Amino acid sequence: MLDKSAYMDVDAELDRRPPLPRAETIPSAWFTEPRFHDLDSEAIFARTWQGIGHVGRLPEPGSWFVAEVAGDPIVVVRGRDNEIRAFYNVCRHRGGPLATSDGCGRVLQCEYHGWTYQLDGTLRGVPHWNLVELFDREEYGLVPVRVETWEGQIFVNLDPKAAALGEVLAGIRERISPVRPGEMKHYRRVEYEVRSNWKVYVENFLEGYHIPIVHPELMTLYDFRSYRTETAPWYSLQTSDLTSEQNLYEREGGGEAWYYCVFPNFMLNILPGRLQTNLVTPVDHQNCRVVFEYFYDDVESEAARRKIDEDIEFAERIQNEDIGICEHVQRGLGSRGYDRGRFSVKFESGVYHFQDLVRGAYARFLNEGTGRLDAPEPLDPRHDD
Ligand code: FES
Ligand SMILES: [Fe+2]
């Protein structure tokens, strides 16, 4: 259990919520001190929907894959009834793992002493158990974790009280219609290790302010005058029209780019014919891991494959520019010469909104059981410019 008294200094911060044009950024300690890694894990990652993989990772009944959420091992299983279920990947005997890698089978068998569980989590086989007394097998099933899918993406949530996934993602499907991410085909997964706090990477994603400086090549893709940020309670959206010159993504009649960031760490990058998801997970207070998954309408034809290769190469170049700047920013945030900054009203409302959600998550966690009010409603970062 986390010692909440170690975060007294955070309390004073939680009510400081001026409107965007007057707001300061959250203190740099929140990005640089090890104790905030623990707080993020408890207050944010153990209480939000975590996108942990696409349904293609469970191709048939009996398939499973392993994942980690807020430091907890999780196993996600497709049952014989085709239902997707998730459990803590922890045997009820003495804590062994049911699986240490992805697989497929008729049961889950603990890798320690071999207890077996049905794919729906009920305990089945317990070797050498005949002398044990007062033991009811039914009480020793695997502990379930909430799981929901959205457009082919599997999300789990360790918090039984959290809002439903549909509520969190409300409005996205309507907005991008007729694009259906769930119908695109998975193509590739790429993993990156980044030497920055996970919040640095997420915040960098949340603004287009840095694009002209950090990504001159990306500038050619957008009609930058049309660049906008919108926010919803649990996510923000950046959109831009694509330039009308021939570019990689443009379809007849132009096109639009949508960049969603779902709090806290899941991104959907949607361009005509393609979806790329990013999942950002903390490793420790100054390192994170970023997983890109690429999906396309067409992964078969030769022409499509050529375009895909170009797309992935391009995304990779941009990603390396982002990683470079995030790693510099992490060092800057840790410097004696920096504590807090300010926001561009035109370009950084997504960052402001994210920081307010972080503040809200900390408030809910630290105020729990103290009799103080929960976090107030999220701020409205909209501002006429
Ligand atoms: S810990 Fe699983 S069978 Fe012993
Ligand atoms: Fe960037």
XYZ file of C-alpha atoms and ligand atoms in Angstrom:
390
model
C 0.000 0.000 0.000
C 1.212 3.428 -0.897
C 1.985 5.780 1.991
C -0.182 8.784 1.178
C 1.625 11.002 3.659
C 4.564 11.024 1.242
C 2.481 13.211 -1.053
C 1.471 16.064 1.261
C 3.100 18.568 -1.054
C 0.839 17.379 -3.876
C -2.287 18.380 -1.931
C -1.621 22.081 -2.274
C -1.278 21.621 -6.001
C -4.619 19.943 -6.531
C -6.772 23.043 -6.230
C -4.566 25.217 -8.399
C -6.626 25.155 -11.548
C -6.665 28.544 -13.244
C -8.061 28.795 -16.777
C -5.725 27.900 -19.613
C -4.506 31.415 -20.504
C -3.294 31.901 -16.920
C -2.297 28.365 -16.060
C 1.134 27.067 -15.206
C 2.262 23.527 -15.950
C 2.399 20.931 -13.180
C 5.652 20.873 -11.167
C 8.623 19.178 -12.768
C 8.976 16.865 -9.737
C 5.899 15.006 -11.008
C 7.978 13.899 -13.997
C 11.280 13.270 -12.300
C 10.871 11.850 -8.792
C 10.614 8.073 -8.254
C 7.663 8.418 -5.834
C 5.502 9.722 -8.704
C 6.034 6.472 -10.535
C 4.277 4.730 -7.628
C 1.558 7.361 -7.479
C 0.921 7.106 -11.243
C 0.654 3.361 -10.935
C -1.913 3.477 -8.095
C -3.858 6.600 -8.973
C -3.844 6.355 -12.765
C -2.838 3.006 -14.263
C -4.734 0.831 -11.774
C -7.916 2.872 -12.341
C -8.171 3.563 -16.051
C -8.885 1.498 -19.143
C -5.655 0.104 -20.493
C -5.529 -0.872 -24.163
C -3.470 -4.032 -24.027
C -3.760 -5.584 -27.458
C -5.948 -6.189 -30.473
C -8.324 -9.116 -30.895
C -6.021 -10.662 -33.522
C -3.853 -11.745 -30.600
C -6.616 -14.205 -29.632
C -7.172 -15.937 -32.959
C -9.073 -19.000 -31.712
C -10.875 -20.425 -28.687
C -8.216 -21.319 -26.125
C -5.789 -18.550 -27.199
C -4.311 -16.352 -24.506
C -1.767 -13.591 -24.167
C 0.006 -12.135 -21.165
C 0.273 -8.467 -20.273
C 1.134 -6.206 -17.382
C -1.031 -3.413 -15.994
C 0.106 -1.150 -13.150
C 2.733 -3.728 -12.267
C 0.209 -6.575 -12.103
C 0.511 -9.620 -14.349
C -2.637 -10.201 -16.427
C -3.702 -12.998 -18.747
C -6.339 -12.427 -21.431
C -8.091 -15.546 -22.722
C -10.573 -16.410 -25.450
C -12.854 -19.061 -23.988
C -14.367 -22.020 -25.781
C -17.550 -19.941 -25.952
C -15.517 -17.283 -27.817
C -15.875 -14.813 -24.929
C -12.805 -12.758 -24.111
C -11.979 -12.800 -20.392
C -9.126 -11.377 -18.380
C -7.701 -12.532 -15.049
C -4.879 -11.691 -12.745
C -2.182 -14.055 -13.962
C -1.720 -15.347 -10.430
C -2.469 -18.844 -9.209
C -4.662 -19.057 -6.115
C -2.377 -21.672 -4.565
C 0.833 -19.775 -3.836
C 0.947 -17.091 -6.476
C 2.525 -18.888 -9.417
C 1.988 -17.743 -13.009
C -0.658 -19.369 -15.202
C 1.283 -18.365 -18.275
C 4.608 -16.680 -18.855
C 4.147 -16.322 -22.613
C 1.322 -16.218 -25.141
C -0.222 -19.553 -26.005
C -3.249 -21.685 -26.667
C -4.720 -24.698 -24.902
C -7.734 -26.383 -23.316
C -6.931 -25.160 -19.802
C -4.581 -22.777 -18.031
C -2.047 -24.693 -15.994
C -0.012 -23.038 -13.286
C 3.687 -23.224 -14.035
C 4.567 -23.856 -10.384
C 2.705 -26.950 -9.059
C 0.352 -27.547 -11.930
C -3.089 -26.504 -10.698
C -5.350 -26.241 -13.716
C -8.098 -23.733 -14.411
C -10.832 -23.752 -17.046
C -10.628 -20.951 -19.575
C -13.478 -19.234 -17.690
C -11.287 -19.125 -14.577
C -12.856 -21.898 -12.512
C -10.430 -24.162 -10.716
C -10.405 -27.667 -12.146
C -7.448 -29.867 -11.273
C -5.579 -29.838 -7.964
C -2.892 -32.532 -7.803
C -2.225 -34.430 -4.544
C -4.895 -32.666 -2.571
C -6.855 -35.469 -0.904
C -5.702 -34.739 2.671
C -6.601 -31.064 2.574
C -9.586 -30.085 4.674
C -12.131 -27.283 4.455
C -11.273 -26.504 0.861
C -13.973 -25.489 -1.585
C -12.687 -25.461 -5.153
C -15.338 -22.936 -6.124
C -13.750 -20.352 -3.891
C -10.412 -20.673 -5.620
C -11.142 -19.600 -9.153
C -8.913 -17.063 -10.905
C -9.616 -13.464 -9.959
C -11.280 -11.764 -12.924
C -10.353 -8.352 -14.312
C -12.800 -6.141 -16.218
C -12.314 -6.426 -19.938
C -14.073 -4.726 -22.869
C -13.334 -4.417 -26.548
C -13.763 -1.437 -28.834
C -13.159 -1.549 -32.584
C -10.969 -4.612 -32.258
C -8.927 -3.221 -29.348
C -8.968 -5.031 -26.005
C -8.985 -2.908 -22.857
C -8.794 -3.992 -19.229
C -9.451 -2.022 -16.076
C -8.320 -3.080 -12.593
C -10.843 -0.737 -10.971
C -14.267 -2.342 -10.506
C -15.782 1.128 -9.974
C -14.418 2.843 -13.090
C -16.803 4.187 -15.747
C -17.564 1.806 -18.621
C -15.231 1.893 -21.601
C -18.079 3.067 -23.850
C -18.472 6.149 -21.704
C -14.771 6.959 -21.893
C -14.633 6.614 -25.678
C -18.054 8.187 -26.343
C -18.180 10.135 -29.574
C -15.078 8.761 -31.292
C -16.806 6.224 -33.502
C -19.407 8.741 -34.667
C -16.757 11.328 -35.376
C -14.584 9.175 -37.614
C -17.448 7.402 -39.395
C -17.424 5.840 -41.986
C -13.879 4.816 -40.981
C -14.088 1.572 -38.954
C -10.757 0.868 -37.269
C -12.020 -2.558 -36.211
C -12.224 -3.636 -39.839
C -8.611 -2.842 -40.663
C -6.028 -5.603 -40.714
C -3.118 -5.761 -38.332
C 0.233 -5.413 -40.036
C 3.056 -4.811 -37.584
C 4.053 -4.135 -33.999
C 7.110 -2.018 -33.131
C 8.421 -1.322 -29.633
C 10.519 1.637 -28.503
C 12.334 2.286 -25.246
C 12.272 5.975 -24.384
C 14.403 7.589 -21.679
C 11.702 9.905 -20.436
C 8.829 9.789 -17.998
C 5.689 8.462 -19.724
C 3.935 11.823 -19.194
C 6.615 13.611 -21.202
C 5.944 11.339 -24.165
C 2.162 11.675 -23.858
C 2.319 15.463 -23.585
C 4.542 15.646 -26.625
C 1.882 13.718 -28.528
C -0.792 16.114 -27.308
C 0.368 19.230 -29.086
C 1.198 20.282 -32.614
C 3.119 23.315 -31.368
C 6.433 21.502 -31.835
C 5.727 20.228 -35.343
C 7.314 23.108 -37.318
C 10.498 22.905 -35.261
C 10.920 19.210 -34.521
C 9.289 17.693 -37.628
C 9.802 19.935 -40.675
C 9.054 16.959 -42.902
C 5.704 16.362 -41.214
C 4.739 19.950 -41.932
C 4.439 19.110 -45.635
C 1.625 16.705 -44.800
C -0.715 19.132 -43.117
C -2.553 22.228 -43.953
C -1.297 23.665 -40.656
C -3.850 26.501 -40.654
C -6.548 23.880 -40.141
C -4.765 22.288 -37.119
C -7.155 22.097 -34.162
C -7.334 20.544 -30.707
C -10.625 19.511 -29.135
C -11.176 17.870 -25.793
C -13.752 15.457 -24.371
C -13.930 14.369 -20.722
C -11.481 11.484 -21.151
C -9.650 12.155 -24.372
C -8.478 14.850 -26.681
C -8.439 15.041 -30.436
C -6.111 16.863 -32.775
C -7.214 17.163 -36.363
C -5.730 18.586 -39.486
C -6.689 18.659 -43.132
C -4.110 16.974 -45.280
C -2.415 19.165 -47.871
C -3.876 18.958 -51.340
C -0.469 18.314 -52.899
C 0.137 14.669 -53.580
C 1.137 13.191 -50.280
C 1.315 9.662 -48.980
C -2.068 9.689 -47.318
C -4.167 11.880 -49.478
C -7.094 10.279 -51.203
C -9.267 11.800 -53.886
C -10.941 14.850 -52.460
C -8.319 15.408 -49.761
C -8.514 13.822 -46.368
C -8.233 14.391 -42.694
C -5.874 13.233 -39.972
C -7.277 12.434 -36.525
C -5.026 12.029 -33.524
C -6.850 10.810 -30.429
C -5.227 10.484 -27.056
C -7.332 8.553 -24.568
C -6.378 9.207 -20.966
C -3.937 8.223 -19.801
C -1.794 6.468 -22.401
C -3.524 5.181 -25.522
C -3.421 6.917 -28.874
C -5.245 6.363 -32.127
C -3.609 7.904 -35.180
C -6.064 7.714 -38.031
C -5.279 8.695 -41.592
C -7.123 7.582 -44.729
C -6.870 3.775 -44.942
C -4.677 3.337 -41.889
C -4.708 3.251 -38.124
C -1.735 3.288 -35.841
C -2.141 2.831 -32.115
C 0.435 3.905 -29.555
C 0.516 2.535 -26.066
C 2.804 4.286 -23.594
C 3.669 2.459 -20.385
C 5.921 3.610 -17.577
C 8.978 1.491 -16.877
C 10.151 3.694 -14.014
C 10.060 7.411 -13.258
C 12.403 8.260 -16.111
C 11.830 5.522 -18.671
C 8.835 4.418 -20.666
C 8.021 1.925 -23.378
C 6.019 2.852 -26.448
C 4.348 0.216 -28.608
C 3.150 1.086 -32.103
C 0.686 -1.227 -33.847
C -0.086 -0.615 -37.508
C -3.395 -1.530 -39.169
C -4.446 -0.981 -42.792
C -7.510 -1.381 -45.006
C -5.427 -3.313 -47.497
C -2.320 -5.286 -46.561
C -2.386 -7.620 -49.569
C -1.900 -5.820 -52.862
C 1.583 -4.921 -53.969
C 0.729 -1.259 -54.370
C -0.624 -1.235 -50.818
C 2.510 -2.917 -49.468
C 4.716 -0.285 -51.074
C 2.663 2.472 -49.483
C 2.743 0.690 -46.124
C 6.527 0.440 -46.194
C 6.739 4.141 -46.937
C 4.224 4.910 -44.188
C 6.098 2.910 -41.567
C 9.438 4.391 -42.557
C 7.980 7.868 -42.335
C 6.361 7.188 -38.933
C 9.659 5.825 -37.711
C 11.551 8.983 -38.669
C 8.983 11.135 -36.890
C 9.084 8.842 -33.859
C 12.863 9.145 -33.615
C 12.550 12.928 -33.672
C 9.942 12.726 -30.901
C 12.046 10.353 -28.804
C 15.057 12.646 -29.176
C 13.182 15.719 -27.988
C 11.402 13.842 -25.157
C 14.729 12.623 -23.791
C 16.101 16.161 -23.834
C 12.949 17.439 -22.120
C 13.298 14.809 -19.391
C 16.776 16.136 -18.633
C 15.449 19.699 -18.740
C 12.668 18.897 -16.286
C 15.229 17.435 -13.908
C 17.396 20.528 -14.053
C 17.875 22.933 -11.147
C 17.051 25.605 -13.662
C 13.443 24.584 -14.286
C 10.259 23.996 -12.342
C 7.143 25.092 -14.218
C 6.192 26.607 -17.546
C 3.126 28.008 -19.330
C 0.841 26.913 -22.181
C 0.161 28.117 -25.695
C -3.591 28.713 -25.699
C -3.847 27.935 -29.397
C -1.808 24.718 -29.409
C -1.488 23.257 -25.932
C -5.029 22.877 -24.645
C -4.564 19.094 -24.965
C -1.576 19.204 -22.599
C -3.470 21.425 -20.167
C -6.417 19.000 -20.279
C -4.104 16.001 -19.716
C -2.410 17.653 -16.752
C -5.799 18.390 -15.257
C -6.785 14.737 -15.615
C -3.544 13.752 -13.879
C -4.326 16.225 -11.097
C -7.886 14.854 -10.860
C -6.635 11.266 -10.654
C -4.166 12.195 -7.894
C -6.916 14.073 -6.034
C -9.349 11.163 -6.197
C -6.714 8.768 -4.919
C -5.218 10.975 -2.202
C -8.595 12.256 -0.972
C -10.171 8.808 -0.802
C -11.277 8.001 2.698
C -10.225 11.414 4.066
C -13.700 12.920 4.007
C -12.539 15.574 1.568
C -14.385 16.001 -1.672
C -13.442 13.979 -4.708
C -11.794 15.752 -7.586
C -14.043 18.441 -9.014
C -15.342 18.173 -12.564
C -12.734 18.460 -15.293
C -11.944 21.954 -16.477
C -13.111 23.124 -19.837
C -9.967 24.003 -21.762
C -11.861 25.588 -24.639
C -10.927 29.140 -25.207
C -11.722 31.479 -28.093
C -8.605 32.583 -29.806
S 1.301 -21.765 -7.181
Fe 0.072 -22.516 -8.729
S 0.007 -24.609 -8.388
Fe 1.203 -23.835 -6.786
Fe 6.084 15.019 -32.511
